Short mmCIF file of C-alpha atoms in Angstrom, two decimals:
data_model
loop_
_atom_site.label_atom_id
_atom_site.label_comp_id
_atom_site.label_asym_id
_atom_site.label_seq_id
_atom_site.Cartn_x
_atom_site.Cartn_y
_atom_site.Cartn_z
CA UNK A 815 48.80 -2.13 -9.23
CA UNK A 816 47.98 -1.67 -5.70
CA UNK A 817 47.90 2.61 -6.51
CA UNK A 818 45.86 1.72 -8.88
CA UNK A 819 43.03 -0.16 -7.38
CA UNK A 820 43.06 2.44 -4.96
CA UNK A 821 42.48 5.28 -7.31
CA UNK A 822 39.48 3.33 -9.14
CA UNK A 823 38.09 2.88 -5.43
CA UNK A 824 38.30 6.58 -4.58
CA UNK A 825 36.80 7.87 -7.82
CA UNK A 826 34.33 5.07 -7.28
CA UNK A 827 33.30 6.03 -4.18
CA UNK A 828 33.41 10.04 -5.79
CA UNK A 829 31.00 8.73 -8.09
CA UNK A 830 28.77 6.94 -6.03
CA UNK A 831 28.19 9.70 -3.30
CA UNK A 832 27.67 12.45 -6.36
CA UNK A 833 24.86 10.08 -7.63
CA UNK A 834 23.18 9.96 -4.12
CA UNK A 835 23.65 13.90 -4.30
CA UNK A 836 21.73 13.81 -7.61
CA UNK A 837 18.92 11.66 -6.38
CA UNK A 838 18.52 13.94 -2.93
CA UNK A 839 18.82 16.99 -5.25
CA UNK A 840 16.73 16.09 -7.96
CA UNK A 841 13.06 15.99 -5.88
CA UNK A 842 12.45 12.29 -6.05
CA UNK A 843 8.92 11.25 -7.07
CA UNK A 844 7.23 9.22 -4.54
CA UNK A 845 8.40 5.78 -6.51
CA UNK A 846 11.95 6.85 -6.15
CA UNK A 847 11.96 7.43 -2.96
CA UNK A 848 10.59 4.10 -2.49
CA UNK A 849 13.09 2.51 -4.81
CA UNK A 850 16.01 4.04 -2.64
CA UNK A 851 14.35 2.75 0.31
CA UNK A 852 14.69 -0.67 -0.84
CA UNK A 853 17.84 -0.43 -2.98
CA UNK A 854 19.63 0.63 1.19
CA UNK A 855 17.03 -1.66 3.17
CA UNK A 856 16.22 -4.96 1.30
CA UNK A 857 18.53 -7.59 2.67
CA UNK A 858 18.03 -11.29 1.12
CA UNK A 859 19.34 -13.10 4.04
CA UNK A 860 18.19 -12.25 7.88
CA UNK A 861 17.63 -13.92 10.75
CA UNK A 862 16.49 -12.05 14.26
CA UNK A 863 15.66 -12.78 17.63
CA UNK A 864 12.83 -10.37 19.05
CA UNK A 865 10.97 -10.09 21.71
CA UNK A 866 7.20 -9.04 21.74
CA UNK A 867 5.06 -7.27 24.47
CA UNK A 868 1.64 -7.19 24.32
CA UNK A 869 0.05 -4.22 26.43
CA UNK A 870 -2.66 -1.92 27.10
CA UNK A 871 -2.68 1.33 28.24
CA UNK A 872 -1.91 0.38 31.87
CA UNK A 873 -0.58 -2.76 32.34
CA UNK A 874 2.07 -5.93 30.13
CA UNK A 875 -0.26 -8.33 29.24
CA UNK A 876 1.89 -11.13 27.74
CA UNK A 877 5.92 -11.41 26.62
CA UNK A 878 6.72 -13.49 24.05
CA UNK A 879 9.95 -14.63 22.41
CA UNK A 880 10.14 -14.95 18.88
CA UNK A 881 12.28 -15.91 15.49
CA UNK A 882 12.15 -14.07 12.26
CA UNK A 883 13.72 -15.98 9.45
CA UNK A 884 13.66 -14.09 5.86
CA UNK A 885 15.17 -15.60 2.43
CA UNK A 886 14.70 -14.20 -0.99
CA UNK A 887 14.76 -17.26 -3.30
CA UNK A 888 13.26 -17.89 -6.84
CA UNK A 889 12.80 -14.45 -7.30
CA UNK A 890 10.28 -13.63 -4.60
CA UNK A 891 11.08 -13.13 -0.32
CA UNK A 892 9.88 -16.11 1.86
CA UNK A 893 9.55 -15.38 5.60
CA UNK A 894 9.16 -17.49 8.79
CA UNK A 895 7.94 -16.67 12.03
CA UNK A 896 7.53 -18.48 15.05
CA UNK A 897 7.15 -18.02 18.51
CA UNK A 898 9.35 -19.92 21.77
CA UNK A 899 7.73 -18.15 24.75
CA UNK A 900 4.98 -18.60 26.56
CA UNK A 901 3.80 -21.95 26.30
CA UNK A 902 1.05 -20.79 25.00
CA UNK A 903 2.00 -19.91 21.80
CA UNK A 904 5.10 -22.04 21.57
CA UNK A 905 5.79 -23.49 17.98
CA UNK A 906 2.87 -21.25 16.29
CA UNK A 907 4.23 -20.43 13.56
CA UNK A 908 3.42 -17.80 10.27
CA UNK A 909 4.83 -18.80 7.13
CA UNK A 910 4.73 -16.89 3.98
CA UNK A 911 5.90 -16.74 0.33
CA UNK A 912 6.00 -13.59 -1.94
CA UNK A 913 3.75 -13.86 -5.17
CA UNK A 914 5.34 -11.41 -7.72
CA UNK A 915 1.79 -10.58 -9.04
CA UNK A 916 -1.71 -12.02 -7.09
CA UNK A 917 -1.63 -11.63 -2.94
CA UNK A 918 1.08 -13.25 -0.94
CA UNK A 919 0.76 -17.12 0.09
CA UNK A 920 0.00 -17.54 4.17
CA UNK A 921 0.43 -20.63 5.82
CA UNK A 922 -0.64 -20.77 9.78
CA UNK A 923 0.56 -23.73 11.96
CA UNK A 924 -0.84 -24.11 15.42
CA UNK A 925 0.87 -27.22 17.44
CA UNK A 926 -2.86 -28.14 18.75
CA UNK A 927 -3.68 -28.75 15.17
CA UNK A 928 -1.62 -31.65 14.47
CA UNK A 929 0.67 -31.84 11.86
CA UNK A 930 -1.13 -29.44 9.05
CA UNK A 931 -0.98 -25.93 8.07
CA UNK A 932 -4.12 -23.99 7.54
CA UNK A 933 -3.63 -21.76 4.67
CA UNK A 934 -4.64 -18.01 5.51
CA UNK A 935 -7.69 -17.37 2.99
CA UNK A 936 -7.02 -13.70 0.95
CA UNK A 937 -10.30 -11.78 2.92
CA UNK A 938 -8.77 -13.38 6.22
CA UNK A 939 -5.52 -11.35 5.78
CA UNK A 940 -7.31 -8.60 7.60
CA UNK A 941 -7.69 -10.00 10.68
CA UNK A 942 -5.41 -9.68 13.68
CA UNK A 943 -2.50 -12.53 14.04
CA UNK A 944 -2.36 -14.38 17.81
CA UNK A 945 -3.95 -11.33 19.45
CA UNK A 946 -0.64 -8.96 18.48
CA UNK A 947 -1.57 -5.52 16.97
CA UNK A 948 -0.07 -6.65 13.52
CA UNK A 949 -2.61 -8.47 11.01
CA UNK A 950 -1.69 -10.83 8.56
CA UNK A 951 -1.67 -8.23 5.89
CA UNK A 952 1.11 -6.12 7.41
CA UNK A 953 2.89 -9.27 7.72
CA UNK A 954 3.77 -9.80 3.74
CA UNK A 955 6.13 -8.61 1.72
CA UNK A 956 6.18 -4.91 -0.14
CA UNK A 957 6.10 -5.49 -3.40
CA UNK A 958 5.92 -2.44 -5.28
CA UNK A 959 4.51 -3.46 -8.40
CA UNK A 960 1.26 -3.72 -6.22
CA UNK A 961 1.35 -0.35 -5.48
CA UNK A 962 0.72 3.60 -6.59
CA UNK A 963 3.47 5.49 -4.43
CA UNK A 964 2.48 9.47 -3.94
CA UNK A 965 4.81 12.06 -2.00
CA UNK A 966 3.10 14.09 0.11
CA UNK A 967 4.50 17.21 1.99
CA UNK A 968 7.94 16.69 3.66
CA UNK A 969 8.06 16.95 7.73
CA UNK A 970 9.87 16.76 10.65
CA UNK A 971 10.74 13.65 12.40
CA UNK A 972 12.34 14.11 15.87
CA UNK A 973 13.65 17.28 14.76
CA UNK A 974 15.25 15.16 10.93
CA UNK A 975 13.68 15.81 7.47
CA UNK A 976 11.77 13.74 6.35
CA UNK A 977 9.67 12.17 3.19
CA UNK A 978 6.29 11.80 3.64
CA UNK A 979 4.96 9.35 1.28
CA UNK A 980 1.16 7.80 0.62
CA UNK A 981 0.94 3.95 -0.63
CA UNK A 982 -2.01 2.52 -1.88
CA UNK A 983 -2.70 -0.54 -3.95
CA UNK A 984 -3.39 -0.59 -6.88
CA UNK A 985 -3.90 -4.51 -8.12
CA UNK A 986 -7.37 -5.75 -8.08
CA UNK A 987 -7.16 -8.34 -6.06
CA UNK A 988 -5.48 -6.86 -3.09
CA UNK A 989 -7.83 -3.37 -3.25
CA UNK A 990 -10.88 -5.95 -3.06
CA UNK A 991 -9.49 -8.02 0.01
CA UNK A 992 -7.11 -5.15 2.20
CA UNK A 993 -8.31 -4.21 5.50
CA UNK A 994 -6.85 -0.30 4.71
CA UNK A 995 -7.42 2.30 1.81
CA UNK A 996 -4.04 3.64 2.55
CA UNK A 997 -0.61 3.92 4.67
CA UNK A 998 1.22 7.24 4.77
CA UNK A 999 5.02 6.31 4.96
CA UNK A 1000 7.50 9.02 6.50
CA UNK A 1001 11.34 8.19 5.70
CA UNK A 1002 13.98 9.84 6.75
CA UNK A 1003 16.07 12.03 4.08
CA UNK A 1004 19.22 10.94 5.36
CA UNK A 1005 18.84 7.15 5.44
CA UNK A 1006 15.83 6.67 3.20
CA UNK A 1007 14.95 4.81 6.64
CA UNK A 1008 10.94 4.26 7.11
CA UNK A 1009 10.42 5.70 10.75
CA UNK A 1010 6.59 5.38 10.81
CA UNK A 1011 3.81 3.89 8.71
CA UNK A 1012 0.15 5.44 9.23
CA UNK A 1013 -2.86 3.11 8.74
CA UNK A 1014 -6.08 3.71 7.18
CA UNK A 1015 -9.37 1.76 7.00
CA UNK A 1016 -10.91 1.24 3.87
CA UNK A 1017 -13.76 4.65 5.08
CA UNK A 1018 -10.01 6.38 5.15
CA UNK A 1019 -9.89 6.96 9.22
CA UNK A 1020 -6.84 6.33 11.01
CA UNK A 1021 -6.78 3.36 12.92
CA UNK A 1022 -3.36 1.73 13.11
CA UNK A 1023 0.57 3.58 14.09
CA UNK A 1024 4.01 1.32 13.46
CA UNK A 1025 6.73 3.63 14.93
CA UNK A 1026 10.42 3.10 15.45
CA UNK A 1027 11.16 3.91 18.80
CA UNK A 1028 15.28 2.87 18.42
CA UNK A 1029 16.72 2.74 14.95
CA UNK A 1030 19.88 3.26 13.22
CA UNK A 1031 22.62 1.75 11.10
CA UNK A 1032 23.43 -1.95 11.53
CA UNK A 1033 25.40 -2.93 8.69
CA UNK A 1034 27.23 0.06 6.13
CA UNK A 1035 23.81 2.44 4.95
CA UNK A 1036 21.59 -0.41 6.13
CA UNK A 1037 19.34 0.44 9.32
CA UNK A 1038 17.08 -1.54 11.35
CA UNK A 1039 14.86 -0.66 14.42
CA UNK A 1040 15.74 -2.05 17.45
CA UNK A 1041 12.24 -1.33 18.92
CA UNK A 1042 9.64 -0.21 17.58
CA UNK A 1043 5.70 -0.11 18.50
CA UNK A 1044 2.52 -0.69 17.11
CA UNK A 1045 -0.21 0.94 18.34
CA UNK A 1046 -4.19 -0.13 17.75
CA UNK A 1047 -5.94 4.06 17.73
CA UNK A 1048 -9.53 2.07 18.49
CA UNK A 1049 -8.32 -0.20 20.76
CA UNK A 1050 -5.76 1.60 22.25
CA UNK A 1051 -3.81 -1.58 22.33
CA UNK A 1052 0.28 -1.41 21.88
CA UNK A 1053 2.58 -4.71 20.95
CA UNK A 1054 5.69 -3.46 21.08
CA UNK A 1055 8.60 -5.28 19.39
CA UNK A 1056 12.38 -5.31 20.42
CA UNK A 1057 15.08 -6.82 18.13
CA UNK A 1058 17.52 -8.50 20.78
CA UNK A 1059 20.04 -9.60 18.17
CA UNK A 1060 20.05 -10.24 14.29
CA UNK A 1061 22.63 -11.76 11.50
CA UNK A 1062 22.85 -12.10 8.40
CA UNK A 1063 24.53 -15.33 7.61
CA UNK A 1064 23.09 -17.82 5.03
CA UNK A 1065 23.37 -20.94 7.63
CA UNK A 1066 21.28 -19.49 10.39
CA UNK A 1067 18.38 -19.34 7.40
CA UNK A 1068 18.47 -22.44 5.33
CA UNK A 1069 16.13 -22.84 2.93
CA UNK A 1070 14.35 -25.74 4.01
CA UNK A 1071 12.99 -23.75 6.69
CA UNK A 1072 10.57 -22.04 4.43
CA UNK A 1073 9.19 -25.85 3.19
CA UNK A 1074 5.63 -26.87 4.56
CA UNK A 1075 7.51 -30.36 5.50
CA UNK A 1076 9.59 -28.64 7.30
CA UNK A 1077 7.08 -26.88 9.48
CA UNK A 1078 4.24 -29.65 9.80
CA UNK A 1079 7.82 -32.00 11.17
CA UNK A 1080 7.94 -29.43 13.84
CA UNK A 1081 11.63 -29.06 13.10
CA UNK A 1082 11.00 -25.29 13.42
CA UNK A 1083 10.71 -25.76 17.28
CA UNK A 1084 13.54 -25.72 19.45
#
């Protein structure tokens, strides 16, 4: 029995790296590619500790320690973040919750406000969150019903091929209330790993650059950046994030910590 198992393993695993093969192969359309991406990314249980730098061109301006919590529950991703260090900013927190169709739900809570969360209205998404480089629209979820997907030509990413692929909404709502027209995505052929996103405003100029600085594989064919920048073109303004350690393991994320309660208790602070 033992032989056995072992033989329906092997031809399993035969099987399984012919079918990648196939999908490399067969010139994936820009959806596929996509689909890969989050078939060897998507996790539905995470939980890091980061630290964030906020800089100019010269000089640090601010380091801040932060949690990331993410749970997919319900059939949609909630995530959590909130910030330790400095005082500051301790106990803001970002809370959000995937909508399958119609923008994502944003919930901001700011210690000074008292025990409330101020929901983040859809044309505010634009805006910049706590003076990072991120705004509160590259802080939902992905979901790619809510998008058109188009590969572009292929390139060369620190000397690895690469996908290049353009996303760009396509639900009413969220064309009428995004700060961008477009992101150009390129992705590693290798990994299906996304190694930079390119932002656009909504006149189609560059203006935004989220790179991976340190990346690779953290768990089997799943990858995560260890750091990884995002750089304001106008501004020229960096925050740069660094992962300083991450698990997977249901307990650290229970799912109370995505309630409003939960948050407005301030049992999300240490």
């Amino acid at each position: 029995m033992v032989v056995q198992k072992k033989g329906i393993v092997f031809l399993l695993s035969v099987c399984i790296a012919l079918a990648w093969g196939n999908i490399a192969a067969a010139d994936p359309s820009g959806r596929e590619i996509m689909d890969e991406v989050s078939s060897r990314h998507d996790r539905e249980i995470e939980y890091v500790k980061q630290k964030m730098i906020l800089r100019s061109m010269s000089e640090v301006e601010e380091v801040r320690d932060m949690r990331r919590f993410v749970r997919k529950e319900d059939g949609g991703f909630k995530y959590l973040m909130v910030f330790d260090a400095p005082a500051g900013v301790e106990g803001v927190a970002l809370l959000t919750w995937e909508n399958t169709s119609g923008p994502d739900d944003q919930f901001l809570y700011l210690p000074s406000m008292g025990k409330k969360l101020k929901r983040v209205a859809e044309g505010g998404k634009r805006n910049y969150f706590m003076g990072t480089d991120f705004t509160f629209e590259d802080l939902v979820s992905e979901s790619m019903e809510k998008f058109s997907y188009e590969r572009l030509d292929d390139v060369s990413f620190n000397d690895q091929d690469a996908f290049v692929v353009k996303a760009e909404a396509v639900e009413d709502k969220l064309k009428k209330t995004s700060g961008y027209s477009h992101r150009v995505l390129t992705i590693l052929k290798e990994s299906f790993f996304i190694v930079k996103t390119e932002f656009f405003d909504r006149r189609k100029r560059p203006i935004k650059v989220l790179t991976a600085t340190e990346y690779g594989p953290v768990d089997g064919r799943l990858w995560r950046a260890s750091k990884q920048t995002m750089e304001n073109l106008k501004e020229k303004h960096f925050t740069d994030v660094e992962s300083i350690s991450r698990s997977f393991d249901a307990s650290d994320v229970p799912s109370k910590a995505f309630g409003q309660r939960y948050i407005k208790s301030g049992k999300h602070m240490r």
